[in-house]
Structures are given as C-alpha cells and as structure tokens.
mmCIF file of C-alpha atoms in Angstrom:
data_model
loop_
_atom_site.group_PDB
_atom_site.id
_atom_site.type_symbol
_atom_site.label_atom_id
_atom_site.label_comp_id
_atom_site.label_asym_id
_atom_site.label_seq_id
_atom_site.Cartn_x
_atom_site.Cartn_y
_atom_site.Cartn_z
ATOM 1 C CA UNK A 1 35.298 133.005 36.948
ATOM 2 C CA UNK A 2 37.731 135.867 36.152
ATOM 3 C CA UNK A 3 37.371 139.545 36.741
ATOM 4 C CA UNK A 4 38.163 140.629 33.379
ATOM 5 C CA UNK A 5 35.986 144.018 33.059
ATOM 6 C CA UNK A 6 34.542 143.670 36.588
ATOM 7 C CA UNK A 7 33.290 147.378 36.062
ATOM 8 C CA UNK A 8 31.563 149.039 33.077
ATOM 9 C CA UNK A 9 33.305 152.195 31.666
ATOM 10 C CA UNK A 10 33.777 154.998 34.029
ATOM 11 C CA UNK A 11 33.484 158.944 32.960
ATOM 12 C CA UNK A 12 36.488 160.626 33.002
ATOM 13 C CA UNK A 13 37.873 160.491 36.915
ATOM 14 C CA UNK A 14 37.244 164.016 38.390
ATOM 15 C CA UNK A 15 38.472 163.209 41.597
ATOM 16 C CA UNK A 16 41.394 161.306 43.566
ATOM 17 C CA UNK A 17 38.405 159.125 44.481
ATOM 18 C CA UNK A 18 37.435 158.125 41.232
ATOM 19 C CA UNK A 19 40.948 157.619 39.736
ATOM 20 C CA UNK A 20 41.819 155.477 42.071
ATOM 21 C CA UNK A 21 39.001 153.085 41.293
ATOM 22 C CA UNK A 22 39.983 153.410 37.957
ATOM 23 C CA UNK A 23 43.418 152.308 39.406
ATOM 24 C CA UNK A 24 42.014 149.405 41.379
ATOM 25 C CA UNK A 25 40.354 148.513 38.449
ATOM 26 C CA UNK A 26 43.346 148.398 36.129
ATOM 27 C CA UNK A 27 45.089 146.547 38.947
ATOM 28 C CA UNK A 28 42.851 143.723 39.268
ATOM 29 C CA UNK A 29 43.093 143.402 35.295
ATOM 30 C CA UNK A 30 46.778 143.220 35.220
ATOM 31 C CA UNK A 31 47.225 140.836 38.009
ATOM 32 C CA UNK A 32 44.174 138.913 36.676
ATOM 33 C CA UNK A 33 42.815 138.530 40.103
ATOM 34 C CA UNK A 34 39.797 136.210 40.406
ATOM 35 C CA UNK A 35 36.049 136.051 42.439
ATOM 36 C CA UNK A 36 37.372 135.045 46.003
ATOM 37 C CA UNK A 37 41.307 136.663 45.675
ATOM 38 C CA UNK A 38 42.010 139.330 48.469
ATOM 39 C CA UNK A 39 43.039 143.082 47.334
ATOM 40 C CA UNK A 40 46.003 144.368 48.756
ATOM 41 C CA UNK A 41 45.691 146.149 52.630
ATOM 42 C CA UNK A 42 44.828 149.575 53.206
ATOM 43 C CA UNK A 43 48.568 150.469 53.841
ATOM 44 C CA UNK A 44 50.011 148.720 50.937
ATOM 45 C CA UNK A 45 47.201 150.500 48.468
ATOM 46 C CA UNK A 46 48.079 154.055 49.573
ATOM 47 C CA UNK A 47 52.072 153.190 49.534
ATOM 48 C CA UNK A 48 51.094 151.619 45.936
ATOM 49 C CA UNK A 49 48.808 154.711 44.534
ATOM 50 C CA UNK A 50 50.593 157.430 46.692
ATOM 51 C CA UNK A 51 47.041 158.429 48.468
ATOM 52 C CA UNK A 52 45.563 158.901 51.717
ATOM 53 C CA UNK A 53 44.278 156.259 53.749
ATOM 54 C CA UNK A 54 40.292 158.048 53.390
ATOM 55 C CA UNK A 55 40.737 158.031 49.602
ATOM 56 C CA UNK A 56 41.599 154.539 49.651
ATOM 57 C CA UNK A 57 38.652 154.213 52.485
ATOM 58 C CA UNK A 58 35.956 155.844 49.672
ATOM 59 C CA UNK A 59 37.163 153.955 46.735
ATOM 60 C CA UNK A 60 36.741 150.583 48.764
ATOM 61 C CA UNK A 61 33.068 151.911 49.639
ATOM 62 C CA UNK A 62 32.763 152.653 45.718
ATOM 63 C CA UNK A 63 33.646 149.249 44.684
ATOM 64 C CA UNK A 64 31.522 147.551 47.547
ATOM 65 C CA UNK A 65 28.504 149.379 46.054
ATOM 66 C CA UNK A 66 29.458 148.221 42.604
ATOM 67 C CA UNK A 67 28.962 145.047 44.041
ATOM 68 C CA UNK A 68 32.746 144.315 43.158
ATOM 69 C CA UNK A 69 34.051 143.564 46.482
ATOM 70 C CA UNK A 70 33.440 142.304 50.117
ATOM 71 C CA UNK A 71 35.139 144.376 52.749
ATOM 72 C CA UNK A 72 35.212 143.003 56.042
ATOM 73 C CA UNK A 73 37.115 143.670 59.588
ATOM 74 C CA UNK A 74 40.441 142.325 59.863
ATOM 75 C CA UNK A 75 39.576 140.165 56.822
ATOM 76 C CA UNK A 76 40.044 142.812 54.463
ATOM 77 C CA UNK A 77 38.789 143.243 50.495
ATOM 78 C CA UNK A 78 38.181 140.360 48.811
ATOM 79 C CA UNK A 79 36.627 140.159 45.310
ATOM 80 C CA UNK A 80 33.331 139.097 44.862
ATOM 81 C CA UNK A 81 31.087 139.437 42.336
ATOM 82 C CA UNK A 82 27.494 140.588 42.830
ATOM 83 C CA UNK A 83 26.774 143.045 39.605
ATOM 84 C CA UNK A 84 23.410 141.507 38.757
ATOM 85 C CA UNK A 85 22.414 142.135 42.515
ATOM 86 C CA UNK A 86 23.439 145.359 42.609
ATOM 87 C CA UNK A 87 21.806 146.928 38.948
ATOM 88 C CA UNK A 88 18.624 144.686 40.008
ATOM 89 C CA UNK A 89 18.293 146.316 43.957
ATOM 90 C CA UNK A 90 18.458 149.807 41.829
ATOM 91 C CA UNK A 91 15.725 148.862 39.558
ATOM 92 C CA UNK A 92 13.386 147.720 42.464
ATOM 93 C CA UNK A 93 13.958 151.467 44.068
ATOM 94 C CA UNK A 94 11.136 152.362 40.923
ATOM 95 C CA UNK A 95 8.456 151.765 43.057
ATOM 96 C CA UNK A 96 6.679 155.379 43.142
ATOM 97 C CA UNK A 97 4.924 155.546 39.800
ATOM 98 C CA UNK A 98 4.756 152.335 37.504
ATOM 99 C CA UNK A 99 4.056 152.979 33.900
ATOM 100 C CA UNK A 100 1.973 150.989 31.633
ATOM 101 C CA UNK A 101 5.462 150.198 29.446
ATOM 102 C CA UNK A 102 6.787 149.364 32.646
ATOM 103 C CA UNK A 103 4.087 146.810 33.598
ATOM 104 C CA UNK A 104 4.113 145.164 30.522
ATOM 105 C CA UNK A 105 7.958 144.700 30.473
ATOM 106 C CA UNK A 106 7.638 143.102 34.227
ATOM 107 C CA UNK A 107 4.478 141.172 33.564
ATOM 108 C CA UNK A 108 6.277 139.953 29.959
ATOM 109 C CA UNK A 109 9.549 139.102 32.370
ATOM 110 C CA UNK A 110 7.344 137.153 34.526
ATOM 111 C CA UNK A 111 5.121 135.533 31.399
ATOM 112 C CA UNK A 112 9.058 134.329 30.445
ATOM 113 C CA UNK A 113 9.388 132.664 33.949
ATOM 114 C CA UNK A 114 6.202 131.416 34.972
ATOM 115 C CA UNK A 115 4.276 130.507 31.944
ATOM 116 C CA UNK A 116 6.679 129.524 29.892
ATOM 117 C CA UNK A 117 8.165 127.096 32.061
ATOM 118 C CA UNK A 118 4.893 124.840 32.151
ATOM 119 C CA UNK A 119 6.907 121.674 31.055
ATOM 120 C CA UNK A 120 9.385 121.596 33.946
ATOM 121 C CA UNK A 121 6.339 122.707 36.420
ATOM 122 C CA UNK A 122 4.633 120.329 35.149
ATOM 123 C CA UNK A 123 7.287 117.479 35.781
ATOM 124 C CA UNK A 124 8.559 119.100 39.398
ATOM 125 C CA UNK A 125 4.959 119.463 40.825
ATOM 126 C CA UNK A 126 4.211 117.785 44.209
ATOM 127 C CA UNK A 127 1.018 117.596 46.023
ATOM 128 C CA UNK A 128 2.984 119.842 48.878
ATOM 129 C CA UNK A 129 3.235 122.706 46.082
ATOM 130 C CA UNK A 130 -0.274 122.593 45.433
ATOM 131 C CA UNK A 131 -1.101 122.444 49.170
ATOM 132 C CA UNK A 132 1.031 125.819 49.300
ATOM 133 C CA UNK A 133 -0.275 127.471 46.468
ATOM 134 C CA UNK A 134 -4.145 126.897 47.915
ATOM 135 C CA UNK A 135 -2.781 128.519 51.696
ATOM 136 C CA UNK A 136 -1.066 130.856 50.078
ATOM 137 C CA UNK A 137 -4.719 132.164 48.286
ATOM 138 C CA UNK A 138 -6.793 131.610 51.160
ATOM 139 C CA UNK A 139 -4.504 133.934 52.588
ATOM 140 C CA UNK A 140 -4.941 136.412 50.286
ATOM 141 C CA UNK A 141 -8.967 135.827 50.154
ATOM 142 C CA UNK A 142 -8.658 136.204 54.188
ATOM 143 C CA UNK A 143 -6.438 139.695 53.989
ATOM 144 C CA UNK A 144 -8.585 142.627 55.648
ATOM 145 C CA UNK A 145 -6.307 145.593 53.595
ATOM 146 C CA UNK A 146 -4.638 145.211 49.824
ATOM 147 C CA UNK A 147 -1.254 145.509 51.472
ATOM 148 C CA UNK A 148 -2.085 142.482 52.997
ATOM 149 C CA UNK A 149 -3.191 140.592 50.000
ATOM 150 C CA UNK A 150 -0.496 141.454 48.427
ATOM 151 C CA UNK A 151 1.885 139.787 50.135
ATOM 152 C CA UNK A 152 -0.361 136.575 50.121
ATOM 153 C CA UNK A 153 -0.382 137.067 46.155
ATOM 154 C CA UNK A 154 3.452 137.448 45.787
ATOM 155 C CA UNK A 155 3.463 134.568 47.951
ATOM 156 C CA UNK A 156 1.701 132.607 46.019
ATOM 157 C CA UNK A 157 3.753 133.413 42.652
ATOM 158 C CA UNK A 158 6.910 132.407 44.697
ATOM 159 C CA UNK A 159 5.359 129.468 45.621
ATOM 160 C CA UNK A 160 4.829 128.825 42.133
ATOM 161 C CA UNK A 161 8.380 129.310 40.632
ATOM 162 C CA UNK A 162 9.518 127.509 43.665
ATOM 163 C CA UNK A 163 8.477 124.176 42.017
ATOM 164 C CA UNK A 164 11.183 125.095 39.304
ATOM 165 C CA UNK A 165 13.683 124.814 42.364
ATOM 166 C CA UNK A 166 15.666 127.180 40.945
ATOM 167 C CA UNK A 167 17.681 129.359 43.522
ATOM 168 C CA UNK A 168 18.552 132.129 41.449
ATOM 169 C CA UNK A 169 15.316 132.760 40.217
ATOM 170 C CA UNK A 170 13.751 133.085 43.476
ATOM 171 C CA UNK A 171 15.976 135.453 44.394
ATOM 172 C CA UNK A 172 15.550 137.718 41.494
ATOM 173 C CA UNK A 173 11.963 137.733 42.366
ATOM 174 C CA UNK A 174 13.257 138.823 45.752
ATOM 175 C CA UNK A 175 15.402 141.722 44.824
ATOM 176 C CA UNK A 176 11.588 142.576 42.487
ATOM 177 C CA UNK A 177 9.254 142.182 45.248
ATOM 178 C CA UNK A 178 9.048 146.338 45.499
ATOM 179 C CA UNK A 179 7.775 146.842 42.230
ATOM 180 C CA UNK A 180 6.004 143.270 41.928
ATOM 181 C CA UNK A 181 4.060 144.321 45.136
ATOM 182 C CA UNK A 182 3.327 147.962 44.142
ATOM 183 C CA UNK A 183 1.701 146.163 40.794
ATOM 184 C CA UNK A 184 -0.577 143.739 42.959
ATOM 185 C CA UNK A 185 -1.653 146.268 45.199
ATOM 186 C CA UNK A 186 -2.460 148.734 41.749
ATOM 187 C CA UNK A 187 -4.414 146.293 40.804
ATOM 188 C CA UNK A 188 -6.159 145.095 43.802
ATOM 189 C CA UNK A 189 -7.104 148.493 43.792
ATOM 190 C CA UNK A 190 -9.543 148.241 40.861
ATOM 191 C CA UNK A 191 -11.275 144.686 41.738
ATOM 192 C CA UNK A 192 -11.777 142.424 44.183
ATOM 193 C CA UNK A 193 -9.325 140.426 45.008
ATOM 194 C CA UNK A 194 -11.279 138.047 47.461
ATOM 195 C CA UNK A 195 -13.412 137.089 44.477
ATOM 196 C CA UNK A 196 -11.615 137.598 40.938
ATOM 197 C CA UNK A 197 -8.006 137.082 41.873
ATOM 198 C CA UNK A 198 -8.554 134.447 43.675
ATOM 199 C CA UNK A 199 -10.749 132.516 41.429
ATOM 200 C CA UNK A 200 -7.616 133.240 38.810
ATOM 201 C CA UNK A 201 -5.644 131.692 41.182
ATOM 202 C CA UNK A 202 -7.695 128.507 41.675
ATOM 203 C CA UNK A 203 -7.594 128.200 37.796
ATOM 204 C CA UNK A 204 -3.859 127.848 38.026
ATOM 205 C CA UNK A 205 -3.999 125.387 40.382
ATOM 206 C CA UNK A 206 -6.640 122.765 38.801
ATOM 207 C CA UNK A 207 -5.052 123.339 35.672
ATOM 208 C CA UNK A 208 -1.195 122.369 37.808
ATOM 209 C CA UNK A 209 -2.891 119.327 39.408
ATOM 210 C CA UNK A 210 -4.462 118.251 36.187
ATOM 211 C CA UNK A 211 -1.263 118.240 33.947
ATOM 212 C CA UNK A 212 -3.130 120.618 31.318
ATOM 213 C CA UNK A 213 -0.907 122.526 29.385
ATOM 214 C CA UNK A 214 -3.320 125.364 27.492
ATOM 215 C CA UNK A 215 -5.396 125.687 30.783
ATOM 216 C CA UNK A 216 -2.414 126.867 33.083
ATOM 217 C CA UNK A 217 -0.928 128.911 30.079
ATOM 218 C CA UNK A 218 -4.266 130.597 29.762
ATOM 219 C CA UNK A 219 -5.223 130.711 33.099
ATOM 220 C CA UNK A 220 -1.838 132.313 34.319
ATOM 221 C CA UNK A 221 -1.227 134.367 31.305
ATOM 222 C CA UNK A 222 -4.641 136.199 31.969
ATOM 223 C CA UNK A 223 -4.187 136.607 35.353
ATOM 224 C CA UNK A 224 -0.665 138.663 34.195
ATOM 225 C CA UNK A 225 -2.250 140.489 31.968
ATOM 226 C CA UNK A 226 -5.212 141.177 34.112
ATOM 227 C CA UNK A 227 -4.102 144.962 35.477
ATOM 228 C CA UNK A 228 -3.143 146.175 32.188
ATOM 229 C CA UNK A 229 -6.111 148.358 31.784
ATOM 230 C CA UNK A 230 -5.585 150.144 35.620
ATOM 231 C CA UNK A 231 -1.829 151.331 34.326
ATOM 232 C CA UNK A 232 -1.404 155.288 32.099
#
C-alpha cells in the first residue's frame, strides 16, 4: 500500500509548523515511502528542512494525529496509516445533541450492516451466537438505569455483526459506540426497554434461529427505526 496523498490538501502553511508538514508530506511523495518505512531522525529532518528540533517535534505530533505516522522512543517515525480511524474517532466526539438527520444517517449505516447482511448471518450463525445474543438481552431486561441497558443493547448489536466475523467492522462500531450509545439511551428514554426492546430483540433472534429471511429484516429494521419519532 503506498502513501501517495497520505494527507488531504492543507490551507496555505501560516506557520514553520505547518510548512514543514507540507514538507514531510512532499518528502514522503518523492521518495515514495510506503505503510511500515521509517522517516528520517529528528537530527537529520532539521539538518534537511533547516528548522528547530521543537518544530520538527510539533510537525511529528501533527502527522501522528493525522493518523499518518507512529512515533515511538528510540524507534522513531514510522509510517502507518490509520486515516479512517482518525476522521471516524472525530465523528464519535458528536455525542452532545443528535439530530433527527443524524439518526437516520447512523440507523441507515447500521440498516447497511446489519440487515442487509441477512444471507451471510444467516450462513455464519451458531447456536453460541444465539446463546450470546439471548445473555446479552437478559442483560439489558435486568439493567436497573438506561445507561446500563445501554450497554447490554450495544452489546447485543455487536454480538450480532460478530457472526459476520468481520474485524473491521467491529471495530468501526467501536470507534461509534459514543453516538450509538447516546441513541439507545434517547430512546430508552421514551419506552420501556425491559418490555418493548427487548421483545424486539427476541424477534431477531427466533427469526436468526429459524433461517427466515423477511422476519429478521422486519424485525431488525423496526427495531432501527424504532426512536425515530423521540429525535427534533
């Protein structure tokens, strides 16, 4: 995997900070350094860019953020490549105030992953998935605060795409969990979750063990769609 473009556009660089990022940048273009190549040491970057050993210091922090390189003791930089992570732990900082455009994009992002992908669950699904799924919402029907059930419910939806066994996807669901969370406890707040939710959840389930397509689809699209009303 090669570097090319490892950062999007920059403003202009207003700073000796921010041009040498741009230089760093340019630098691992030219060379056409790859995912897992070491950057040049702290010494040999301010001989190359005539700068001070902080500036180079701040740049390295800039690009670390950026999710563009690794910087470790006596190891030095080395490129990585962790973009996706980065943009996606920004997004799940929205967790104040969750918008009824916003729910619908998540839930719609979820429909994508968890509906959708009834096929493959269906062909990946073991009698120890179903055994989680069913602790995972007596959990939440034994939670004594929503916080609580929440964590059972996201639970359970990660035990869910976890039949997919599909890495990545549980860890975007991860690097989510903020906002997923803030929209189970929105809409715990509005019904009862010991009764409703879980029944929804049990729905999912039989309709999993039984192998029927327009059941689960309906059962777990519902359930998604479920907290629309209790979002402005």
């Amino acid at each position: 995997m090669t570097t090319e473009s490892l950062l999007a556009p920059l403003p202009r660089a207003r700073s000796a900070v921010d041009r040498l990022v741009l230089e760093i940048r340019a630098m691992i273009d030219s060379e056409v350094l790859r995912v897992g190549d070491a950057l040049p040491s702290e010494r040999e970057l301010c001989e190359r860019f005539s700068t001070s050993r902080n500036t180079v210091r701040e740049a390295m922090r800039m690009l670390k953020a950026y999710g563009v390189v690794d910087v470790r003791p006596k190891v030095g930089a080395t490129i990585i490549d962790n973009r996706m992570a980065r943009a996606l732990d920004l997004f799940s900082f929205n967790t104040i105030a969750i918008s009824r455009k916003s729910f619908a994009d998540i839930q719609g992002f979820r429909t994508l992953i968890e509906v959708n992908s009834v096929d493959a669950m269906f062909e990946k699904v073991t009698h120890d998935h179903l055994d989680r799924l069913n602790a995972a919402n007596s959990a939440m029907g034994n939670a004594e605060t929503i916080a609580a059930a929440s964590e059972a419910d996201f639970n359970f939806h990660i035990g869910l795409i976890s039949i997919l066994d599909n890495a990545a996807l549980i860890e975007i669901y991860r690097i989510m969990k903020p906002v997923i969370i803030r929209i189970m406890e929105k809409g715990k707040s509005s019904q009862d979750f010991r009764t409703s939710t879980m029944a929804q959840h049990s729905s999912v389930v039989q309709a999993l063990e039984t192998r029927d397509r327009i059941s689960y689809q309906y059962a777990l699209q519902f359930h998604l769609n479920n907290g629309l009303n209790t979002f402005d």
